[in-house]
Short mmCIF file of C-alpha atoms and ligand atoms in Angstrom, two decimals:
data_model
loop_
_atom_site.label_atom_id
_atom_site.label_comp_id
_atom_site.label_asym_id
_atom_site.label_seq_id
_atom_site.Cartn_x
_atom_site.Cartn_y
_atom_site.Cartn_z
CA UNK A 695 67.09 188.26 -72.05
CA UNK A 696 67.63 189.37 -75.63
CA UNK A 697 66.27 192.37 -77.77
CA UNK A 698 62.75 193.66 -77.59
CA UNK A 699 61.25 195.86 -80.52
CA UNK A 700 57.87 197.94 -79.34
CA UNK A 701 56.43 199.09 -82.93
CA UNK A 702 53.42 201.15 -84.14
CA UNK A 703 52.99 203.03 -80.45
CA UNK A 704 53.27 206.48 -79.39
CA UNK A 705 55.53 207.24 -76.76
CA UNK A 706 54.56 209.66 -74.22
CA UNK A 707 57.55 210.93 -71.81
CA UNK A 708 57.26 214.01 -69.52
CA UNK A 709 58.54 216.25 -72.69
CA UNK A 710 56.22 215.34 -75.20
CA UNK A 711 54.36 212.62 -77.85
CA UNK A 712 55.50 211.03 -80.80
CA UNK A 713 55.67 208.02 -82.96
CA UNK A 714 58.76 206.29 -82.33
CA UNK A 715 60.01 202.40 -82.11
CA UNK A 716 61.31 201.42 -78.71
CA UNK A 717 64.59 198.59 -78.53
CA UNK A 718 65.45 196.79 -75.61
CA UNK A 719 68.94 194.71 -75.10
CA UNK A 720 68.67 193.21 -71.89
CA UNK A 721 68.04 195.34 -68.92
CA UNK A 722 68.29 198.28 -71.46
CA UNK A 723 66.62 200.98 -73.61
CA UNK A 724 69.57 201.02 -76.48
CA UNK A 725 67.68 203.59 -78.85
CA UNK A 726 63.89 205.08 -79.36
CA UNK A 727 62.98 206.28 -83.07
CA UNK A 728 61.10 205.44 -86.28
CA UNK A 729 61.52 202.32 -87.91
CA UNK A 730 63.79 200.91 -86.52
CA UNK A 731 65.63 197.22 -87.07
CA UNK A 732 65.41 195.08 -84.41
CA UNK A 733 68.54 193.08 -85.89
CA UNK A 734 66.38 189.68 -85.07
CA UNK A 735 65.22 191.40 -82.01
CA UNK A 736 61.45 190.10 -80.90
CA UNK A 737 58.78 192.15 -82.11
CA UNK A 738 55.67 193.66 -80.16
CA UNK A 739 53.22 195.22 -81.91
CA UNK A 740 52.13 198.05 -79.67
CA UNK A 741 49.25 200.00 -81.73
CA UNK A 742 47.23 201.73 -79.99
CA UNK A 743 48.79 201.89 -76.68
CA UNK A 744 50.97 204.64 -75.05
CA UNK A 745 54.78 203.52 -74.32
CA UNK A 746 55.66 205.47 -71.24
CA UNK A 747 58.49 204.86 -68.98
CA UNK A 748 57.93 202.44 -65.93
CA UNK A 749 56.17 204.35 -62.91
CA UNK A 750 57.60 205.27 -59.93
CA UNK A 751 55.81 205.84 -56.33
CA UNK A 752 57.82 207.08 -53.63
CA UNK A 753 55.55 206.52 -51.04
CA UNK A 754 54.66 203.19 -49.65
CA UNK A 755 54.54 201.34 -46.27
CA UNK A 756 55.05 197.66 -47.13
CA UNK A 757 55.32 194.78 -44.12
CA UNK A 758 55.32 198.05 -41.51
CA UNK A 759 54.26 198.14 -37.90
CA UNK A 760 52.08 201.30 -37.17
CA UNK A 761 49.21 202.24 -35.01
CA UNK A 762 49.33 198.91 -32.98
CA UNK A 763 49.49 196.74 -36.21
CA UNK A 764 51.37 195.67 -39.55
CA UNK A 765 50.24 196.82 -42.67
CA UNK A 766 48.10 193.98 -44.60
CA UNK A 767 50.42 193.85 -47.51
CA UNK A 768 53.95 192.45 -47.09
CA UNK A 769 56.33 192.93 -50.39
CA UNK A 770 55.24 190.19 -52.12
CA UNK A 771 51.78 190.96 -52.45
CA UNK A 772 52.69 194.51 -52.07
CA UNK A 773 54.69 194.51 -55.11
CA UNK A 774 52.26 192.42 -57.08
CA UNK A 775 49.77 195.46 -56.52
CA UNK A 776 52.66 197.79 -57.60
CA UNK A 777 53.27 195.95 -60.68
CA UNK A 778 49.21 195.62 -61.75
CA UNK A 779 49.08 199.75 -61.19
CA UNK A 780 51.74 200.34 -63.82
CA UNK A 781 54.72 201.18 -61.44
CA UNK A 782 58.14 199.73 -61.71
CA UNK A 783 59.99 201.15 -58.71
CA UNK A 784 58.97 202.04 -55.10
CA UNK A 785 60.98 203.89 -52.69
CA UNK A 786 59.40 202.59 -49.12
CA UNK A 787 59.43 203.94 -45.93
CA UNK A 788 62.67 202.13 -43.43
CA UNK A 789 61.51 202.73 -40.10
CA UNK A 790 64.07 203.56 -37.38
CA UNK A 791 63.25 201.11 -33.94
CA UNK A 792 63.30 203.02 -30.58
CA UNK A 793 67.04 202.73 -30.05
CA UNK A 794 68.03 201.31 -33.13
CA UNK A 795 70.37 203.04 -35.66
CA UNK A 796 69.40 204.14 -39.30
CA UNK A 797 71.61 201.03 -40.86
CA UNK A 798 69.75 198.36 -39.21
CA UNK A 799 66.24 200.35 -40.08
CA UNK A 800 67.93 199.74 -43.89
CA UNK A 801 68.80 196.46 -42.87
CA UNK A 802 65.59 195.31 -41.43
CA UNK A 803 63.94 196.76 -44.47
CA UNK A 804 66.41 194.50 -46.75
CA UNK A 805 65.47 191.53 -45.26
CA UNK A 806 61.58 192.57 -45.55
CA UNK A 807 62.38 192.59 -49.46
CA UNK A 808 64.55 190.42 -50.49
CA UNK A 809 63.20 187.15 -51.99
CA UNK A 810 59.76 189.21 -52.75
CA UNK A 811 60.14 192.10 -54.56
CA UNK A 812 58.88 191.86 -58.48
CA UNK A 813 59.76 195.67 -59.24
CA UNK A 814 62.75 197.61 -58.21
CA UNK A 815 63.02 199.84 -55.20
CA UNK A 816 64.73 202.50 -52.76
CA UNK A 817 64.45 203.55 -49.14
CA UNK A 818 63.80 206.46 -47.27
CA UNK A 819 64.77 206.29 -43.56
CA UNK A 820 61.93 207.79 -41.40
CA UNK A 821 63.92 208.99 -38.10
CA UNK A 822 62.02 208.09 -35.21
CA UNK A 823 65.08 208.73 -32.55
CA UNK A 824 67.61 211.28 -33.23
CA UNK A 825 70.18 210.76 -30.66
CA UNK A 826 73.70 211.92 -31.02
CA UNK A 827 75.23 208.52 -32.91
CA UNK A 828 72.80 208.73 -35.23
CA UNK A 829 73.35 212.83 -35.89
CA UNK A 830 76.88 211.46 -36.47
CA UNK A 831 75.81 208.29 -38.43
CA UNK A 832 73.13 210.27 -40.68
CA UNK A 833 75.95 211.60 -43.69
CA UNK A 834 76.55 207.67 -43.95
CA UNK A 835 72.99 207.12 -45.84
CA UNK A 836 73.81 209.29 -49.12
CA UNK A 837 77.08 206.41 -49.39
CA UNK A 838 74.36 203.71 -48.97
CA UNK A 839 72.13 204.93 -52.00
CA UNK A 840 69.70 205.93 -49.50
CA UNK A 841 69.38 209.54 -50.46
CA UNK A 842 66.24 210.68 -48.26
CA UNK A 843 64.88 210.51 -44.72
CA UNK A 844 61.25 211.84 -43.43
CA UNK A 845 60.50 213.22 -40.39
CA UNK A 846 56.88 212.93 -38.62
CA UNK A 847 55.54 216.02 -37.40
CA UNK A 848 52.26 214.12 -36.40
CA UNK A 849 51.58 211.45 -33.85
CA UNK A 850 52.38 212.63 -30.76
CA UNK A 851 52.65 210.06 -28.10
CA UNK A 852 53.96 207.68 -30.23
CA UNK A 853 57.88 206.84 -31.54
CA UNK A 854 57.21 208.44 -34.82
CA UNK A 855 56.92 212.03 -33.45
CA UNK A 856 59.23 214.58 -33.68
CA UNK A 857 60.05 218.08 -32.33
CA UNK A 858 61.04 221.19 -34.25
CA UNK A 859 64.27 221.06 -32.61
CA UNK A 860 64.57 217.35 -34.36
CA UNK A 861 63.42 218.48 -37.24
CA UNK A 862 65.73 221.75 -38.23
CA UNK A 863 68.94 219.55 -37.07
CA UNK A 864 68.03 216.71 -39.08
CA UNK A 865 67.57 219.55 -42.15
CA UNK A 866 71.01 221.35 -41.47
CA UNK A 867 72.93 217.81 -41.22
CA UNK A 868 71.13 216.92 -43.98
CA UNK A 869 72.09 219.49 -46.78
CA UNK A 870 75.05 219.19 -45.69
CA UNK A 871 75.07 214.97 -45.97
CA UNK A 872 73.50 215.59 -49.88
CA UNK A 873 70.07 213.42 -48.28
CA UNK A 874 66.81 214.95 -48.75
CA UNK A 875 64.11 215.37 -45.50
CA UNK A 876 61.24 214.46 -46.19
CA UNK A 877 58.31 215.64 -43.88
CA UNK A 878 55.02 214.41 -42.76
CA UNK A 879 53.48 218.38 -41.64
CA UNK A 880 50.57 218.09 -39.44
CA UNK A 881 50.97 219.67 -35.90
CA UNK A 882 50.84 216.93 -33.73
CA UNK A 883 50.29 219.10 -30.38
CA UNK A 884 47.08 220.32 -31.57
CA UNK A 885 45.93 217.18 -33.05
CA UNK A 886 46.32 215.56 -29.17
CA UNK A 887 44.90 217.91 -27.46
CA UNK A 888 41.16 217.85 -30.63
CA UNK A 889 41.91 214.27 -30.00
CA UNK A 890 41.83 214.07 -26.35
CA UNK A 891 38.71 217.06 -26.42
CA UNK A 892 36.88 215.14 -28.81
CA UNK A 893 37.08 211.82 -26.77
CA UNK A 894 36.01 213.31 -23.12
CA UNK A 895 33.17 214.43 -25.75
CA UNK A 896 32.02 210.92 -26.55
CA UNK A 897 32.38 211.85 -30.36
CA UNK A 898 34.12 208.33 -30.96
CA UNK A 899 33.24 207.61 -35.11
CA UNK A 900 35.68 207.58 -37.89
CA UNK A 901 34.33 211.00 -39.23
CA UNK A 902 36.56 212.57 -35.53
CA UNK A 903 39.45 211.36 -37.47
CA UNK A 904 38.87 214.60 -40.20
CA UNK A 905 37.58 216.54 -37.47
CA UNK A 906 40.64 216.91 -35.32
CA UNK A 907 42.88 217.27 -38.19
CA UNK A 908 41.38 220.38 -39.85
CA UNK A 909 43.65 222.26 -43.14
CA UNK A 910 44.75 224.81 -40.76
CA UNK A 911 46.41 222.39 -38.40
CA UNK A 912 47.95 220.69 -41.57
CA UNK A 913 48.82 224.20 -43.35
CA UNK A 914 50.19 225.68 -40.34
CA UNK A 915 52.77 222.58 -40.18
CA UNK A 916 53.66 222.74 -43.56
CA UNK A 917 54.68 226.42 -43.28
CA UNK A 918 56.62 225.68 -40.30
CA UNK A 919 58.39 223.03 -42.08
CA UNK A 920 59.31 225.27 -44.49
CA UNK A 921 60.49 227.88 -42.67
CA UNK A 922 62.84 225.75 -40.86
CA UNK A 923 64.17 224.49 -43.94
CA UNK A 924 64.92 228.44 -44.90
CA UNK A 925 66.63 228.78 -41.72
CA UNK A 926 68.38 225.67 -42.20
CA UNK A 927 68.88 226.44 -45.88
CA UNK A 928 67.82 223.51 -47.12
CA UNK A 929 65.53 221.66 -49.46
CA UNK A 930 62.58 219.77 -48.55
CA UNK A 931 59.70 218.04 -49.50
CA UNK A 932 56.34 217.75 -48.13
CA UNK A 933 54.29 214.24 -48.26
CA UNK A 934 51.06 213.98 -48.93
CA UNK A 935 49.85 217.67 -49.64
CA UNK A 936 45.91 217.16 -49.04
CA UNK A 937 44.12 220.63 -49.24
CA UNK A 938 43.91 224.49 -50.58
CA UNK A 939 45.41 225.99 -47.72
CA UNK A 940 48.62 223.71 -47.24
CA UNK A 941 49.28 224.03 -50.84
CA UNK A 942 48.98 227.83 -50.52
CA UNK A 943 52.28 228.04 -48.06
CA UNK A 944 54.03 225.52 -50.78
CA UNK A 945 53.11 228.33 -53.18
CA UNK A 946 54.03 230.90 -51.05
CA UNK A 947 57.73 229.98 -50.26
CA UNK A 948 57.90 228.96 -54.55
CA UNK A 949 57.34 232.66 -55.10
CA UNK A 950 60.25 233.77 -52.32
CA UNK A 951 62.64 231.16 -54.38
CA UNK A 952 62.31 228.44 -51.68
CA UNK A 953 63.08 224.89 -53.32
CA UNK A 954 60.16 223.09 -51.44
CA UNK A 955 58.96 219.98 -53.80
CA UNK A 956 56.00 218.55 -52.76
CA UNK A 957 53.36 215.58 -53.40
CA UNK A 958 49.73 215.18 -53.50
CA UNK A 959 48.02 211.45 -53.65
CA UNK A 960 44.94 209.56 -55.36
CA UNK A 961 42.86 209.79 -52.19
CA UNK A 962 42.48 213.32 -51.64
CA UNK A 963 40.78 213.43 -55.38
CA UNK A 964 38.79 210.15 -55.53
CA UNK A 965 37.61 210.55 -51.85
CA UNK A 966 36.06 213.16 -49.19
CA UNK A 967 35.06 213.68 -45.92
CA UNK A 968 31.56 212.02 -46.78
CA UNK A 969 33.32 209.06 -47.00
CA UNK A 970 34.55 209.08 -43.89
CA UNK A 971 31.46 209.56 -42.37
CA UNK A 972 30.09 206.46 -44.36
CA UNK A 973 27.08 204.61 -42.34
CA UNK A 974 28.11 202.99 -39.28
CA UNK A 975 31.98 201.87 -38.82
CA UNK A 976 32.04 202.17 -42.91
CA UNK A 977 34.13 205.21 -42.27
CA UNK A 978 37.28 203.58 -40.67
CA UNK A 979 38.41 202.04 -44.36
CA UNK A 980 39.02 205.63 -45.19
CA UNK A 981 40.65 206.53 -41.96
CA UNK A 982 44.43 208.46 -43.30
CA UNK A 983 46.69 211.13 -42.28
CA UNK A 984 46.10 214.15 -43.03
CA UNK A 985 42.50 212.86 -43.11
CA UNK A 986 40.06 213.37 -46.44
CA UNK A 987 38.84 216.67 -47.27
CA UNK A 988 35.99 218.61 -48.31
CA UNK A 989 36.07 218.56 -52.04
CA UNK A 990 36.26 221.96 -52.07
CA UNK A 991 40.20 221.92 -52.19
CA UNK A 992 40.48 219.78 -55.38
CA UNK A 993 40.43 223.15 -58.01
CA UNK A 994 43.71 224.05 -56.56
CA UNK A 995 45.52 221.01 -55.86
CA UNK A 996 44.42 220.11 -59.81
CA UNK A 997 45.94 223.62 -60.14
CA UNK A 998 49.05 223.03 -58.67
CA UNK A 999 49.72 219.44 -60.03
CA UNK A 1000 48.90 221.59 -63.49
CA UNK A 1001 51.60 224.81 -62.59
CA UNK A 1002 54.01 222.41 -60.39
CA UNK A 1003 53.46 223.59 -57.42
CA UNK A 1004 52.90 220.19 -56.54
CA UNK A 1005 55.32 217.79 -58.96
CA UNK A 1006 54.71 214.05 -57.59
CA UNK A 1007 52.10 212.03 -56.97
CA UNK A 1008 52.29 209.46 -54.69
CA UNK A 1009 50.37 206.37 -53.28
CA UNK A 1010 51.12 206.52 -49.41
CA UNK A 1011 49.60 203.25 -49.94
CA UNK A 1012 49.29 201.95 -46.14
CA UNK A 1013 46.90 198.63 -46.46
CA UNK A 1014 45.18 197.11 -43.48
CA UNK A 1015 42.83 194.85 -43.61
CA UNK A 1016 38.84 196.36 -42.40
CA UNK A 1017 38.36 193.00 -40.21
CA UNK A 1018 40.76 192.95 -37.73
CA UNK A 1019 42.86 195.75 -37.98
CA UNK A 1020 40.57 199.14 -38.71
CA UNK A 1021 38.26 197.44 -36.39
CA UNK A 1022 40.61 198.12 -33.45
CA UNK A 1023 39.24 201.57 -33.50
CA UNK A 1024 35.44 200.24 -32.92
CA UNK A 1025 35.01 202.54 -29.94
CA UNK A 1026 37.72 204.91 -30.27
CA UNK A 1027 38.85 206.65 -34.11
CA UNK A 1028 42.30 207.12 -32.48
CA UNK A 1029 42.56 203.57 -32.59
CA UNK A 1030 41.76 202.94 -35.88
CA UNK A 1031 45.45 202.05 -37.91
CA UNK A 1032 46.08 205.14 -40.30
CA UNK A 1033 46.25 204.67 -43.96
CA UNK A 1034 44.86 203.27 -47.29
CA UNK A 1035 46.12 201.02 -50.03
CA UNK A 1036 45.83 202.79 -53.20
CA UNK A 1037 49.59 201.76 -55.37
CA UNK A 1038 47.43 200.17 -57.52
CA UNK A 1039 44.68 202.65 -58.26
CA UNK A 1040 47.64 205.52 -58.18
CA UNK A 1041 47.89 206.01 -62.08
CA UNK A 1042 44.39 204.70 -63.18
CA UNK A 1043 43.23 207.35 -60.84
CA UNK A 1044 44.98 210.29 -62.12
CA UNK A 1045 44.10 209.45 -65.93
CA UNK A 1046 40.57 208.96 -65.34
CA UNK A 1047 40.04 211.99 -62.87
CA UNK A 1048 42.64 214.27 -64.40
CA UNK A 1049 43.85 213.26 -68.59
CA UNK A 1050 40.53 212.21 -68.88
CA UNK A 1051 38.88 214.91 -68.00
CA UNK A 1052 41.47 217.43 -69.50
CA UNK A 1053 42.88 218.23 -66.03
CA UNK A 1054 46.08 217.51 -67.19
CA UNK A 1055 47.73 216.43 -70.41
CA UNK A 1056 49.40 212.47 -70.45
CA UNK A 1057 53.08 214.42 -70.91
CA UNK A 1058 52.31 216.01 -66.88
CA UNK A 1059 50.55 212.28 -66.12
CA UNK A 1060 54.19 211.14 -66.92
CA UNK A 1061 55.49 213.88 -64.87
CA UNK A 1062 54.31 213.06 -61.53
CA UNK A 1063 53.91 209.74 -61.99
CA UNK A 1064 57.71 208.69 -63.44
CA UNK A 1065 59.81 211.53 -64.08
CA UNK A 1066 59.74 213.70 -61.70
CA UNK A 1067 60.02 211.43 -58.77
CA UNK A 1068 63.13 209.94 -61.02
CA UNK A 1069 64.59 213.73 -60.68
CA UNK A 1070 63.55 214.89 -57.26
CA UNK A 1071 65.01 211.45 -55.61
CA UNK A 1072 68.26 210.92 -57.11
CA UNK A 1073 67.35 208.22 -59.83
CA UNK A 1074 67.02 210.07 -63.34
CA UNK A 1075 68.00 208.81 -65.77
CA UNK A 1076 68.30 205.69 -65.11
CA UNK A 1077 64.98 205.65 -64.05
CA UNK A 1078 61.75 207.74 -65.40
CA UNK A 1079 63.15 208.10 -68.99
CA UNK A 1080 62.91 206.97 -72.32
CA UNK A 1081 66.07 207.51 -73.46
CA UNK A 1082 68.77 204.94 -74.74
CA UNK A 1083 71.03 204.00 -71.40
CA UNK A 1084 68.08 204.24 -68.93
CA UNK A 1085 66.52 201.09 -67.58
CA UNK A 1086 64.31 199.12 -69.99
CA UNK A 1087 60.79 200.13 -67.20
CA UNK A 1088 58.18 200.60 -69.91
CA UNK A 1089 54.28 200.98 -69.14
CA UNK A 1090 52.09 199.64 -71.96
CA UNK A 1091 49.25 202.30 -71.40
CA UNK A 1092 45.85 201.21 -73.12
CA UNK A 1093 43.68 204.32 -72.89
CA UNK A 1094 40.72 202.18 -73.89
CA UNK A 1095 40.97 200.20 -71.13
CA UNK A 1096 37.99 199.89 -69.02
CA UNK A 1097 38.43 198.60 -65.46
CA UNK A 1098 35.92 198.35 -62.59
CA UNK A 1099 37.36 198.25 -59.02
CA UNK A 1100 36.56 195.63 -56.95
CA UNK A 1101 38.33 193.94 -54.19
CA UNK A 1102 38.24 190.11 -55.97
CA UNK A 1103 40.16 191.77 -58.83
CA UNK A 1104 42.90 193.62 -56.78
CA UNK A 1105 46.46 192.41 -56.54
CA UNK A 1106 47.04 193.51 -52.76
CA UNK A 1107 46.12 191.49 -49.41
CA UNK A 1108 43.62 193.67 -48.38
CA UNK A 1109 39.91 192.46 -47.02
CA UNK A 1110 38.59 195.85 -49.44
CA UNK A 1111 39.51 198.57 -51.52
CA UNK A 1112 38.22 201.92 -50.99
CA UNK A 1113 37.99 202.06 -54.29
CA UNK A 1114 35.35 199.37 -54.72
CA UNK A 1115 33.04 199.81 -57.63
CA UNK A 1116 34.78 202.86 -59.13
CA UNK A 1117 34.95 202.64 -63.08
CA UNK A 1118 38.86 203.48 -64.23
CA UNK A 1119 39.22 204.35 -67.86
CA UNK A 1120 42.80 203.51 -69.13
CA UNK A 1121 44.79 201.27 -67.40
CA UNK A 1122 48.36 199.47 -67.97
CA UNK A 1123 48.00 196.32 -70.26
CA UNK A 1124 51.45 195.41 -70.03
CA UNK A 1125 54.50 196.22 -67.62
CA UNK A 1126 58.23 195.54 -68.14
CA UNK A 1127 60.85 195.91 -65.45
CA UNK A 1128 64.54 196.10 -67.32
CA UNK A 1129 63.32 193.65 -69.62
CA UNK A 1130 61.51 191.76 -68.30
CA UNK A 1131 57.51 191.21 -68.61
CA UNK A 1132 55.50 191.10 -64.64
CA UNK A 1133 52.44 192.10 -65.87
CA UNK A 1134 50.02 191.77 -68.41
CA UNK A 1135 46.41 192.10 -69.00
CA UNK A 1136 45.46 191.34 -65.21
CA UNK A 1137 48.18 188.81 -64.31
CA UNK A 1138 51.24 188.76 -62.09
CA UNK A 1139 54.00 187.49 -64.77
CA UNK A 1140 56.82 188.55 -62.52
CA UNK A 1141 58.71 186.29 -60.18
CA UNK A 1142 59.37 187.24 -56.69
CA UNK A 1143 62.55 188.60 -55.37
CA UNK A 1144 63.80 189.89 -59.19
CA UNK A 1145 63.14 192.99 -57.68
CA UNK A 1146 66.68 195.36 -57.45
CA UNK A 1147 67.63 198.14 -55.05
CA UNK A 1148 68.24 201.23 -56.36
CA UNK A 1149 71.14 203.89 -55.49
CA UNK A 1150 69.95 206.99 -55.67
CA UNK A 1151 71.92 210.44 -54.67
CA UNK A 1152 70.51 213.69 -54.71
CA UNK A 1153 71.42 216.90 -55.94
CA UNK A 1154 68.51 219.73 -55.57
CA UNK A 1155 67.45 220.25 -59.25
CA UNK A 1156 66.77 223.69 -59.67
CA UNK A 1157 63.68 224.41 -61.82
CA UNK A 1158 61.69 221.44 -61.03
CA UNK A 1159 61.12 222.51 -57.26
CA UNK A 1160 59.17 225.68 -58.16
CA UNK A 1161 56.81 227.25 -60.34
CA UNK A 1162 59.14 229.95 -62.03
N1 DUC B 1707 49.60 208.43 -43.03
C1 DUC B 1707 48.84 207.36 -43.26
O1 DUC B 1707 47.65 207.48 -43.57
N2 DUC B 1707 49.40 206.14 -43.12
C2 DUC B 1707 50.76 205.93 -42.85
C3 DUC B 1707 51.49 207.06 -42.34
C4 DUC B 1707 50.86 208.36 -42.61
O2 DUC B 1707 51.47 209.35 -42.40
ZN1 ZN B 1708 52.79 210.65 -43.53
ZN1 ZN B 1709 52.94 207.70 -45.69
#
């Protein structure tokens, strides 16, 4: 692959700004710093741009079966979307069958990737059936690389759910194992029973979706979850934080000393309830759990991205398509498949809503978007730093860049974008993934299946959990 010199750009990293050279040899970063000779290496003129490390999202459903359906995007075009949003490793959701153990949920999701991935990527193993084997066969994962599992605390009546008594076993075995839980907190009891209400109603639109999911039903999960997790004396980390009063108990337990990480996503800023109760079925393409809020909880989620309260922001991209597959839910929002695509509106989003807007500074854009995710899940520094040794993942950021959303100019295999017609200012013009170029000013460059896994083992890093 050869030697790569980035000149006249500023790098940006989680720490700070300054203007430094960047060299590549091969797969790797060998040393960052002013003028220096490439030794024949190639030369890129970066001027103007930002040289920031590779993104990371740990939270995407590629080629998975949910609500009745597969998601729209498998990891080919899943990836391709990755790679156009800036991001050069995914950690993806391995879904435990009914009966099935956690290794073949890692091996089914092998087989899902291989030959199609363009970036790297991890798993987490959702536990959908925690029967005694797999209590016994959970400490196995961290030896796999596969240093986090998530537990659903939603969906009742369907494989996904779990109990509390699930949930603080799988956290005890877990800090013990050196795996992370992951946890989806909405309280799934409650939800049925607003669910089943609403129905007998006849209140059957999309908008029934936010309506049976209030805050409190998410916030009360969230502290439950957490309080478990002190019990259980473990770490955690909550998905998908979407409002004030969830983010308050995530607060709460930071002030006792808890180490709770957590992670909001692009939809709960870009989006609201109004769009859910969009003109006729419009609603169902912005159907997600927990559902869109008022907009009245965006001060303090910017506020806890801003204090690190929350320190990751994730996708939960979840594509399917509006024909088809949100349509199943026509006469019934229960039926309508959960989730949006978003991986590659994820960092466009959060420059234009929050640097742009001096929300946040690019050095805490860097931090939930590469960094920290590197940290929290077992991957720093090989991933999510500048630094000579790590991986050569470098984001070209142009914060010039102009982009209008539109579905004929996403990368995904999705019918729309909820996005559609938003106006993004700064974008990635070019992506590398150790070395090698897969994207560049709107094209795919990457080939298919260059994609690598990732080991990753955890150790709770102190500090970063926590607003101190
Ligand atoms: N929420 C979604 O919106 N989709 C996938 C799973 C989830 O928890
Ligand atoms: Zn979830
Ligand atoms: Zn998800």
């Amino acid at each position: 692959m050869g030697r790569l010199l980035f000149t006249g750009g500023t790098v940006v990293t989680a720490e700070g700004s300054y203007q430094a050279d960047v060299l590549i040899k091969d797969e790797k970063i060998v040393a960052v710093g002013k003028d220096l000779s490439g030794d024949g290496a190639e030369t890129v003129d970066v001027s103007g741009k930002l040289v920031m490390p590779g993104f990371i999202d740990a939270h995407t459903h590629m080629d998975m079966p949910f609500g009745g359906t597969v998601t729209a995007d498998d990891w080919a075009t899943g990836t391709a979307a990755v790679a156009a949003g800036g991001t050069t490793m995914i950690i993806d959701f391995a879904l435990q069958e009914e009966g099935g153990t956690l290794a073949g949920a890692v091996e089914t999701w092998t087989e899902k990737a291989r030959d199609k991935a363009l970036i790297d990527y991890g798993f987490h193993v959702a536990i959908t059936d925690l029967r005694d084997d797999v209590k016994t066969e959970l400490p196995s994962l961290a030896a796999k690389g596969i240093a986090s599992v998530k537990i659903f605390m939603a969906y009742k009546g369907t494989p996904l759910y779990s109990e509390d008594d699930d949930l603080f076993e799988v956290l005890q075995l877990s800090k013990d194992a050196g795996v992370l839980v992951l946890v989806h907190a909405e309280n799934g009891d409650v939800i049925a029973k607003l669910q089943e209400q609403a129905l007998a109603r006849g209140d059957i639109a999309p908008r029934f979706h936010a309506l049976t999911r209030p805050p409190q039903v998410e916030a009360e999960a969230t502290g439950r979850a957490i309080r478990l997790a002190e019990v259980a004396g473990a770490p955690i980390l909550i998905v998908h934080v979407s409002c004030a009063p969830a983010l308050e108990e995530i607060h709460r337990a930071h002030e006792r000393g808890q180490t709770v990480y957590a992670e909001t996503c692009p939809q709960y800023f870009a989006f609201s309830y109004s769009d859910l109760a969009r003109e006729g079925f419009q609603g169902a393409k912005y159907v997600c759990s927990p559902p869109l809020r008022d907009e009245s909880n965006r001060p303090a989620l910017w506020n806890g991205l801003k204090v690190g309260d929350l320190q990751i922001f994730g996708s939960d991209h979840c594509s399917f398509n509006y024909e088809g597959q949100k349509e199943l839910g026509k006469e019934d929002f229960t039926l309508i498949p959960n989730g949006l695509p978003g991986v590659e509106e994820r960092a466009m989003a959060l420059w234009t809503l929050g640097v742009r807007k001096g929300r946040l500074s690019e050095n805490q854009f860097v931090a939930a978007l590469s960094t920290n995710q590197a940290r929290i899940y077992g991957m720093y520094p090989k991933k999510g730093a500048l630094v000579p040794g790590a991986d050569a993942d470098i984001v070209l950021w142009d914060p010039e860049l102009s982009v209008m959303a539109t579905v004929e100019n996403r990368h995904g295999n999705v019918d729309y974008t909820p996005y559609e017609g938003m106006a993004f200012d700064g974008g990635p013009a070019s992506v590398y993934v150790r070395g090698r170029l897969v994207y560049r000013d709107g094209e795919i460059m990457g080939e298919h299946g260059s994609g690598r896994f990732v080991e990753r083992s955890f150790t709770a890093t102190r500090g970063l959990e926590a607003r101190v």
